[in-house]
Amino acid sequence: MKCINCGTKCNSLYRHYSKDIIQLEHCIHCKELVDKYIEFDPVIICLDALLLKREAFQHVLSNNSTQAQWKLTSILLLFDAYTKLVHQRQNGDQINRPMPDSVFKIRPSSDKLRLYEIVRGILLSNFGKILVIPAVLWGYNEMYVWLSAIFVCASNVQAFRVLCPSWPAIFCAVLVISSHVVASTTGRILYNVHSAIK
């Protein structure tokens, strides 16, 4: 558990006074509420995440139950698979080419992050792919796909900023953009190789 404002580790997010009464804890470092999103409706949390608020990302990645996160990740992966299938059918592609979403390198740091946390953060920060679903259902437009990809990149940057607070924001942005470029290039190369073999 971490403070959503400054990232300081904390022992608890709230105190129980009775069965129905809790009081949110204050951070010992910044004196703000440790996690105001504890009392928020999940829709509000999703809206704040869509607005790329760092605090919402910190809440989801550090102070939220992992069971709900894996359910969301499963839904996101299904949405992503559906949009790729529709895209392949509209372009006449008959193959399922590998399209990795993120290729990243973890540099040694004092953050001592586990690979699990980074993978979970990247998977959850791909929630912007949901934005492509209406475009696919109401008429496919390549511009919507590109706008969604830009939003996913911005979400990935926010996830890295939350997971790696000591890394400069520009480093996180370069890391995410380069990983998306590598993933896209690798997918195109594999597609071209497969087409040449056919």
Short mmCIF file of C-alpha atoms in Angstrom, two decimals:
data_model
loop_
_atom_site.label_atom_id
_atom_site.label_comp_id
_atom_site.label_asym_id
_atom_site.label_seq_id
_atom_site.Cartn_x
_atom_site.Cartn_y
_atom_site.Cartn_z
CA MET A 1 0.00 0.00 0.00
CA LYS A 2 1.25 3.43 -0.97
CA CYS A 3 0.15 7.04 -0.71
CA ILE A 4 -1.38 8.02 -4.04
CA ASN A 5 0.05 11.54 -3.75
CA CYS A 6 3.72 11.02 -2.86
CA GLY A 7 4.21 7.24 -3.19
CA THR A 8 5.30 6.71 0.42
CA LYS A 9 4.61 3.21 1.75
CA CYS A 10 1.97 3.04 4.46
CA ASN A 11 0.66 0.40 6.81
CA SER A 12 -3.04 0.90 6.17
CA LEU A 13 -5.38 2.99 4.05
CA TYR A 14 -8.08 3.47 6.68
CA ARG A 15 -9.07 2.76 10.29
CA HIS A 16 -12.17 0.84 11.37
CA TYR A 17 -14.15 2.50 14.16
CA SER A 18 -17.14 0.21 13.90
CA LYS A 19 -18.66 -2.15 11.38
CA ASP A 20 -19.88 0.65 9.10
CA ILE A 21 -17.57 3.53 10.02
CA ILE A 22 -14.06 4.00 8.70
CA GLN A 23 -11.68 6.95 8.70
CA LEU A 24 -9.18 7.40 5.90
CA GLU A 25 -5.56 7.56 7.02
CA HIS A 26 -3.29 10.54 6.35
CA CYS A 27 0.19 10.09 4.91
CA ILE A 28 3.00 10.63 7.39
CA HIS A 29 5.13 12.23 4.65
CA CYS A 30 2.82 14.60 2.71
CA LYS A 31 -0.06 14.84 5.26
CA GLU A 32 -2.66 14.21 2.51
CA LEU A 33 -5.16 11.35 2.50
CA VAL A 34 -3.30 8.14 1.72
CA ASP A 35 -5.91 7.01 -0.84
CA LYS A 36 -9.09 9.01 -1.39
CA TYR A 37 -10.22 6.50 -4.04
CA ILE A 38 -11.10 3.95 -1.34
CA GLU A 39 -14.48 5.66 -1.00
CA PHE A 40 -14.97 6.34 -4.72
CA ASP A 41 -17.18 4.40 -7.10
CA PRO A 42 -15.23 2.29 -9.63
CA VAL A 43 -16.73 4.36 -12.47
CA ILE A 44 -15.14 7.53 -11.05
CA ILE A 45 -11.81 5.73 -10.71
CA CYS A 46 -12.04 4.60 -14.34
CA LEU A 47 -12.88 8.13 -15.48
CA ASP A 48 -9.91 9.54 -13.59
CA ALA A 49 -7.70 6.85 -15.13
CA LEU A 50 -9.05 7.78 -18.58
CA LEU A 51 -8.06 11.36 -17.76
CA LEU A 52 -4.57 9.97 -17.02
CA LYS A 53 -4.55 11.16 -13.40
CA ARG A 54 -1.47 9.75 -11.73
CA GLU A 55 -3.29 9.28 -8.42
CA ALA A 56 -5.85 6.99 -10.08
CA PHE A 57 -3.04 4.92 -11.56
CA GLN A 58 -1.33 4.73 -8.16
CA HIS A 59 -4.59 3.54 -6.57
CA VAL A 60 -5.21 0.86 -9.19
CA LEU A 61 -1.63 -0.40 -9.29
CA SER A 62 -0.78 -0.23 -5.57
CA ASN A 63 -3.90 -0.22 -3.43
CA ASN A 64 -6.48 -2.23 -5.35
CA SER A 65 -7.30 -5.93 -5.22
CA THR A 66 -5.44 -8.01 -7.77
CA GLN A 67 -8.49 -10.20 -8.46
CA ALA A 68 -10.38 -7.23 -9.93
CA GLN A 69 -7.27 -6.24 -11.90
CA TRP A 70 -6.97 -9.66 -13.51
CA LYS A 71 -10.65 -9.60 -14.48
CA LEU A 72 -10.13 -6.20 -16.13
CA THR A 73 -6.97 -7.44 -17.84
CA SER A 74 -8.85 -10.45 -19.24
CA ILE A 75 -11.54 -8.18 -20.64
CA LEU A 76 -8.91 -5.89 -22.15
CA LEU A 77 -7.16 -8.81 -23.83
CA LEU A 78 -10.47 -9.98 -25.30
CA PHE A 79 -11.19 -6.47 -26.63
CA ASP A 80 -7.71 -6.29 -28.13
CA ALA A 81 -8.07 -9.70 -29.78
CA TYR A 82 -11.47 -8.72 -31.20
CA THR A 83 -10.21 -5.44 -32.70
CA LYS A 84 -7.20 -7.19 -34.25
CA LEU A 85 -9.47 -9.86 -35.73
CA VAL A 86 -11.76 -7.23 -37.28
CA HIS A 87 -8.73 -5.32 -38.58
CA GLN A 88 -7.30 -8.47 -40.18
CA ARG A 89 -10.61 -9.36 -41.82
CA GLN A 90 -11.06 -5.86 -43.25
CA ASN A 91 -7.53 -5.86 -44.66
CA GLY A 92 -7.92 -9.35 -46.07
CA ASP A 93 -5.20 -10.82 -43.85
CA GLN A 94 -5.59 -14.54 -43.29
CA ILE A 95 -2.84 -15.02 -40.73
CA ASN A 96 -2.57 -14.34 -37.05
CA ARG A 97 0.69 -12.52 -36.83
CA PRO A 98 2.24 -11.94 -33.43
CA MET A 99 1.78 -8.36 -32.28
CA PRO A 100 3.39 -7.91 -28.87
CA ASP A 101 2.01 -4.90 -27.04
CA SER A 102 5.14 -3.98 -25.17
CA VAL A 103 8.77 -4.91 -25.35
CA PHE A 104 10.69 -3.33 -22.54
CA LYS A 105 13.99 -3.51 -20.82
CA ILE A 106 14.26 -3.12 -17.08
CA ARG A 107 17.33 -1.21 -16.05
CA PRO A 108 18.85 -1.82 -12.62
CA SER A 109 17.45 0.65 -10.12
CA SER A 110 16.92 1.16 -6.45
CA ASP A 111 13.17 0.65 -6.91
CA LYS A 112 13.61 -3.15 -6.74
CA LEU A 113 10.48 -3.73 -8.76
CA ARG A 114 9.34 -7.22 -9.42
CA LEU A 115 8.66 -8.20 -12.99
CA TYR A 116 5.13 -9.15 -11.93
CA GLU A 117 4.33 -5.55 -10.96
CA ILE A 118 5.59 -4.16 -14.24
CA VAL A 119 3.72 -6.70 -16.35
CA ARG A 120 0.54 -6.07 -14.36
CA GLY A 121 0.98 -2.31 -14.74
CA ILE A 122 1.51 -2.53 -18.49
CA LEU A 123 -1.47 -4.85 -18.97
CA LEU A 124 -3.76 -2.61 -16.94
CA SER A 125 -2.53 0.57 -18.60
CA ASN A 126 -3.65 -0.84 -21.96
CA PHE A 127 -7.27 -0.15 -20.98
CA GLY A 128 -7.37 2.53 -23.69
CA LYS A 129 -7.81 -0.23 -26.25
CA ILE A 130 -11.45 -0.32 -25.18
CA LEU A 131 -11.84 2.98 -27.05
CA VAL A 132 -11.38 1.16 -30.37
CA ILE A 133 -14.41 -1.10 -29.82
CA PRO A 134 -17.05 1.55 -30.69
CA ALA A 135 -15.07 2.48 -33.79
CA VAL A 136 -14.98 -1.15 -34.89
CA LEU A 137 -18.68 -1.68 -34.19
CA TRP A 138 -19.89 1.54 -35.85
CA GLY A 139 -17.53 1.61 -38.80
CA TYR A 140 -13.83 0.96 -38.85
CA ASN A 141 -11.65 4.05 -39.15
CA GLU A 142 -7.86 3.90 -39.01
CA MET A 143 -7.72 7.30 -37.28
CA TYR A 144 -9.53 5.90 -34.22
CA VAL A 145 -7.01 3.09 -34.01
CA TRP A 146 -4.13 5.60 -34.09
CA LEU A 147 -5.77 7.83 -31.47
CA SER A 148 -6.32 4.79 -29.28
CA ALA A 149 -2.66 3.79 -29.72
CA ILE A 150 -1.54 7.28 -28.68
CA PHE A 151 -3.78 7.11 -25.61
CA VAL A 152 -2.42 3.66 -24.72
CA CYS A 153 1.14 5.05 -24.99
CA ALA A 154 0.21 7.90 -22.63
CA SER A 155 -1.36 5.40 -20.21
CA ASN A 156 1.77 3.22 -20.36
CA VAL A 157 3.91 6.27 -19.53
CA GLN A 158 1.72 7.02 -16.50
CA ALA A 159 1.98 3.40 -15.35
CA PHE A 160 5.77 3.51 -15.56
CA ARG A 161 5.83 6.85 -13.70
CA VAL A 162 3.79 5.26 -10.89
CA LEU A 163 5.76 2.01 -10.82
CA CYS A 164 9.18 3.66 -11.17
CA PRO A 165 8.92 7.03 -9.39
CA SER A 166 12.68 7.62 -9.46
CA TRP A 167 12.79 7.42 -13.27
CA PRO A 168 12.45 10.76 -15.07
CA ALA A 169 9.19 11.20 -17.00
CA ILE A 170 11.09 11.69 -20.26
CA PHE A 171 12.86 8.34 -19.76
CA CYS A 172 9.50 6.63 -19.20
CA ALA A 173 8.12 8.26 -22.37
CA VAL A 174 11.13 7.25 -24.47
CA LEU A 175 10.97 3.70 -23.08
CA VAL A 176 7.28 3.31 -23.90
CA ILE A 177 7.47 4.90 -27.36
CA SER A 178 10.51 2.87 -28.33
CA SER A 179 8.85 -0.34 -27.10
CA HIS A 180 5.76 0.37 -29.20
CA VAL A 181 7.94 1.14 -32.24
CA VAL A 182 9.88 -2.11 -31.74
CA ALA A 183 6.64 -4.09 -31.31
CA SER A 184 5.08 -2.58 -34.43
CA THR A 185 8.24 -3.06 -36.50
CA THR A 186 8.63 -6.65 -35.33
CA GLY A 187 5.01 -7.40 -36.22
CA ARG A 188 5.43 -5.92 -39.71
CA ILE A 189 8.69 -7.81 -40.31
CA LEU A 190 7.11 -11.10 -39.24
CA TYR A 191 4.10 -10.40 -41.46
CA ASN A 192 6.34 -9.63 -44.46
CA VAL A 193 8.44 -12.75 -43.87
CA HIS A 194 5.31 -14.88 -43.66
CA SER A 195 3.90 -13.27 -46.84
CA ALA A 196 7.19 -13.88 -48.68
CA ILE A 197 7.19 -17.55 -47.66
CA LYS A 198 3.63 -18.03 -48.94
#
